[in-house]
């Protein structure tokens, strides 16, 4: 009698970084984003807009994975119910930093500071935010002061983070058809750091 998995374990390729990421989306991606769409839909839309804008591959991937911190088990089921800032950008960036270069991880780390920067420097930006994003803005520290903004623009990858933020803000649309997660498999495994 063959033991379950006996043979398969020897012949199947080890899970790739893409497999690990897809498993996270499968387990937690159907949670509400507090925007009438799921976290998965939101991430796929952000990547779709990044690709449509002609962003480099690393930034398309950053857009796809910018909210992966929400999928790592620290967030409640409905993100609209947050009462505290879960620092999902730091949680996500830390997880990604073990797998991808800085061109992917740093725009993810800075996508919340980029929102605070835009709120502090562009008067019309706050009014363009979704209701859930305005709620979390307060939890995230509110608009940046002039001094915080000056420090932000001195950080590497800040410009990429601002671009990502724009796609993030647009990626909250109901009934938008975009390419599926699987279409990013090659991109993920190409950019993943060799172990
Ligand atoms: Fe986010
Ligand atoms: Fe987001």
Short mmCIF file of C-alpha atoms and ligand atoms in Angstrom, two decimals:
data_model
loop_
_atom_site.label_atom_id
_atom_site.label_comp_id
_atom_site.label_asym_id
_atom_site.label_seq_id
_atom_site.Cartn_x
_atom_site.Cartn_y
_atom_site.Cartn_z
CA UNK A 1 0.00 0.00 0.00
CA UNK A 2 1.29 3.40 -0.94
CA UNK A 3 1.24 6.01 1.79
CA UNK A 4 -0.58 9.20 0.90
CA UNK A 5 1.84 11.78 -0.39
CA UNK A 6 4.72 9.30 -0.41
CA UNK A 7 5.28 9.48 -4.10
CA UNK A 8 3.99 13.00 -4.67
CA UNK A 9 6.41 14.45 -2.16
CA UNK A 10 9.29 13.08 -4.16
CA UNK A 11 8.14 14.18 -7.57
CA UNK A 12 6.47 17.53 -7.01
CA UNK A 13 8.55 20.67 -7.18
CA UNK A 14 8.91 22.45 -3.84
CA UNK A 15 6.43 25.28 -3.32
CA UNK A 16 7.57 28.48 -4.98
CA UNK A 17 7.22 31.98 -3.56
CA UNK A 18 4.18 32.35 -5.82
CA UNK A 19 2.62 29.26 -4.23
CA UNK A 20 3.18 30.73 -0.76
CA UNK A 21 1.59 34.02 -1.79
CA UNK A 22 -1.36 32.37 -3.52
CA UNK A 23 -1.98 30.31 -0.38
CA UNK A 24 -2.19 33.52 1.68
CA UNK A 25 -4.67 35.02 -0.78
CA UNK A 26 -6.71 31.81 -0.77
CA UNK A 27 -6.83 31.69 3.04
CA UNK A 28 -7.51 35.36 3.81
CA UNK A 29 -8.08 37.27 0.56
CA UNK A 30 -11.86 37.03 0.65
CA UNK A 31 -12.03 39.25 3.74
CA UNK A 32 -13.84 42.51 3.18
CA UNK A 33 -11.64 45.49 2.48
CA UNK A 34 -14.27 47.75 4.01
CA UNK A 35 -14.90 49.10 0.52
CA UNK A 36 -17.53 46.62 -0.71
CA UNK A 37 -14.82 44.57 -2.37
CA UNK A 38 -12.46 41.94 -1.00
CA UNK A 39 -8.77 42.35 -0.23
CA UNK A 40 -7.96 40.09 -3.21
CA UNK A 41 -10.04 42.17 -5.61
CA UNK A 42 -8.44 45.35 -4.28
CA UNK A 43 -4.89 44.03 -4.74
CA UNK A 44 -5.62 42.73 -8.26
CA UNK A 45 -7.10 46.09 -9.22
CA UNK A 46 -4.09 48.01 -7.89
CA UNK A 47 -1.75 45.77 -9.93
CA UNK A 48 -3.98 46.17 -12.98
CA UNK A 49 -3.73 49.96 -12.80
CA UNK A 50 0.04 49.78 -12.24
CA UNK A 51 0.48 47.64 -15.31
CA UNK A 52 -1.81 49.87 -17.33
CA UNK A 53 0.34 52.86 -16.36
CA UNK A 54 3.43 51.12 -17.72
CA UNK A 55 5.04 50.69 -14.30
CA UNK A 56 8.20 48.57 -14.05
CA UNK A 57 7.67 44.92 -13.12
CA UNK A 58 8.88 45.47 -9.56
CA UNK A 59 6.29 48.18 -8.99
CA UNK A 60 3.48 46.14 -10.57
CA UNK A 61 4.37 43.43 -8.07
CA UNK A 62 4.53 45.95 -5.22
CA UNK A 63 1.01 47.07 -6.16
CA UNK A 64 -0.21 43.47 -6.18
CA UNK A 65 1.33 42.77 -2.78
CA UNK A 66 0.97 46.16 -1.08
CA UNK A 67 -1.69 44.92 1.35
CA UNK A 68 -0.23 41.48 1.98
CA UNK A 69 0.13 42.52 5.61
CA UNK A 70 -3.66 42.18 5.79
CA UNK A 71 -3.30 38.54 4.74
CA UNK A 72 -0.72 37.55 7.31
CA UNK A 73 -3.16 36.84 10.08
CA UNK A 74 -2.93 40.07 12.04
CA UNK A 75 -6.06 41.72 10.67
CA UNK A 76 -9.69 41.22 11.69
CA UNK A 77 -12.14 39.75 9.18
CA UNK A 78 -13.67 43.07 8.20
CA UNK A 79 -11.06 45.77 7.88
CA UNK A 80 -13.79 48.37 8.21
CA UNK A 81 -14.07 47.35 11.86
CA UNK A 82 -10.57 48.42 12.75
CA UNK A 83 -10.15 50.32 15.95
CA UNK A 84 -6.39 50.63 15.85
CA UNK A 85 -3.79 50.92 13.13
CA UNK A 86 -2.56 47.39 12.50
CA UNK A 87 0.56 48.67 10.72
CA UNK A 88 -0.12 46.31 7.87
CA UNK A 89 2.45 48.09 5.68
CA UNK A 90 5.29 47.22 8.08
CA UNK A 91 4.05 43.66 8.63
CA UNK A 92 3.82 43.16 4.88
CA UNK A 93 7.15 44.79 4.04
CA UNK A 94 8.94 42.66 6.63
CA UNK A 95 7.51 39.47 5.17
CA UNK A 96 8.34 40.56 1.63
CA UNK A 97 11.88 41.66 2.50
CA UNK A 98 12.85 38.03 3.05
CA UNK A 99 11.77 37.24 -0.51
CA UNK A 100 12.08 40.30 -2.79
CA UNK A 101 14.41 43.24 -3.50
CA UNK A 102 13.90 46.74 -2.13
CA UNK A 103 12.17 47.88 -5.34
CA UNK A 104 9.27 45.66 -4.30
CA UNK A 105 9.36 45.92 -0.51
CA UNK A 106 9.97 49.63 0.03
CA UNK A 107 7.00 51.00 -1.93
CA UNK A 108 4.89 48.56 0.12
CA UNK A 109 6.44 49.84 3.37
CA UNK A 110 5.83 53.44 2.32
CA UNK A 111 2.31 53.19 0.89
CA UNK A 112 0.70 54.42 4.12
CA UNK A 113 3.26 57.23 4.66
CA UNK A 114 2.59 58.17 1.00
CA UNK A 115 -1.08 58.61 1.82
CA UNK A 116 -0.19 60.79 4.82
CA UNK A 117 2.23 62.74 2.59
CA UNK A 118 -0.40 63.37 -0.09
CA UNK A 119 -2.92 64.42 2.56
CA UNK A 120 -0.41 66.87 4.03
CA UNK A 121 0.70 68.40 0.74
CA UNK A 122 -2.30 68.27 -1.63
CA UNK A 123 -5.41 69.96 -0.20
CA UNK A 124 -7.77 68.15 -2.58
CA UNK A 125 -6.38 64.70 -1.90
CA UNK A 126 -8.17 64.08 1.40
CA UNK A 127 -11.56 64.67 -0.20
CA UNK A 128 -10.72 62.06 -2.86
CA UNK A 129 -10.22 59.32 -0.29
CA UNK A 130 -12.79 56.61 0.33
CA UNK A 131 -14.68 56.67 3.68
CA UNK A 132 -12.70 53.69 5.03
CA UNK A 133 -9.44 55.34 4.03
CA UNK A 134 -10.38 58.51 5.89
CA UNK A 135 -11.13 56.48 9.03
CA UNK A 136 -7.74 54.74 8.89
CA UNK A 137 -5.93 58.02 8.10
CA UNK A 138 -6.59 59.19 11.65
CA UNK A 139 -5.36 55.88 13.07
CA UNK A 140 -2.24 56.12 10.89
CA UNK A 141 -1.22 59.51 12.24
CA UNK A 142 -3.19 61.94 10.06
CA UNK A 143 -1.73 64.23 7.36
CA UNK A 144 2.05 64.75 7.50
CA UNK A 145 3.45 67.96 8.89
CA UNK A 146 5.79 69.98 6.68
CA UNK A 147 8.78 68.50 8.51
CA UNK A 148 7.49 64.93 8.13
CA UNK A 149 6.91 65.58 4.42
CA UNK A 150 10.46 66.86 4.01
CA UNK A 151 11.81 63.69 5.62
CA UNK A 152 9.53 61.51 3.51
CA UNK A 153 10.78 62.86 0.18
CA UNK A 154 14.35 62.18 1.30
CA UNK A 155 13.62 58.45 1.54
CA UNK A 156 14.55 56.15 -1.34
CA UNK A 157 11.52 54.73 -3.18
CA UNK A 158 9.18 57.48 -1.95
CA UNK A 159 8.21 58.44 -5.52
CA UNK A 160 7.33 54.83 -6.34
CA UNK A 161 5.28 54.67 -3.14
CA UNK A 162 3.30 57.76 -4.20
CA UNK A 163 2.58 56.17 -7.58
CA UNK A 164 1.51 52.96 -5.85
CA UNK A 165 -0.76 54.97 -3.58
CA UNK A 166 -2.64 56.39 -6.55
CA UNK A 167 -3.36 52.89 -7.89
CA UNK A 168 -4.24 51.76 -4.37
CA UNK A 169 -6.84 54.55 -4.16
CA UNK A 170 -8.31 53.66 -7.55
CA UNK A 171 -8.42 49.94 -6.79
CA UNK A 172 -11.70 49.98 -4.89
CA UNK A 173 -14.16 49.50 -7.72
CA UNK A 174 -17.04 47.09 -7.76
CA UNK A 175 -17.55 44.91 -10.80
CA UNK A 176 -14.23 45.63 -12.46
CA UNK A 177 -12.88 42.66 -14.41
CA UNK A 178 -9.11 42.28 -14.11
CA UNK A 179 -6.57 39.50 -14.76
CA UNK A 180 -6.52 36.77 -12.08
CA UNK A 181 -3.84 36.15 -9.48
CA UNK A 182 -2.44 33.22 -11.43
CA UNK A 183 -1.44 35.59 -14.27
CA UNK A 184 1.21 37.04 -11.93
CA UNK A 185 2.93 33.72 -11.19
CA UNK A 186 5.85 34.24 -13.54
CA UNK A 187 6.33 37.84 -12.39
CA UNK A 188 6.47 36.76 -8.75
CA UNK A 189 8.90 33.91 -9.26
CA UNK A 190 11.10 35.97 -11.58
CA UNK A 191 11.51 38.76 -9.04
CA UNK A 192 11.83 36.53 -5.97
CA UNK A 193 15.32 36.45 -4.48
CA UNK A 194 17.03 33.08 -4.87
CA UNK A 195 17.07 31.25 -1.53
FE1 LIG B 1 -2.86 49.40 2.61
FE1 LIG B 2 -4.63 49.07 -0.32
#
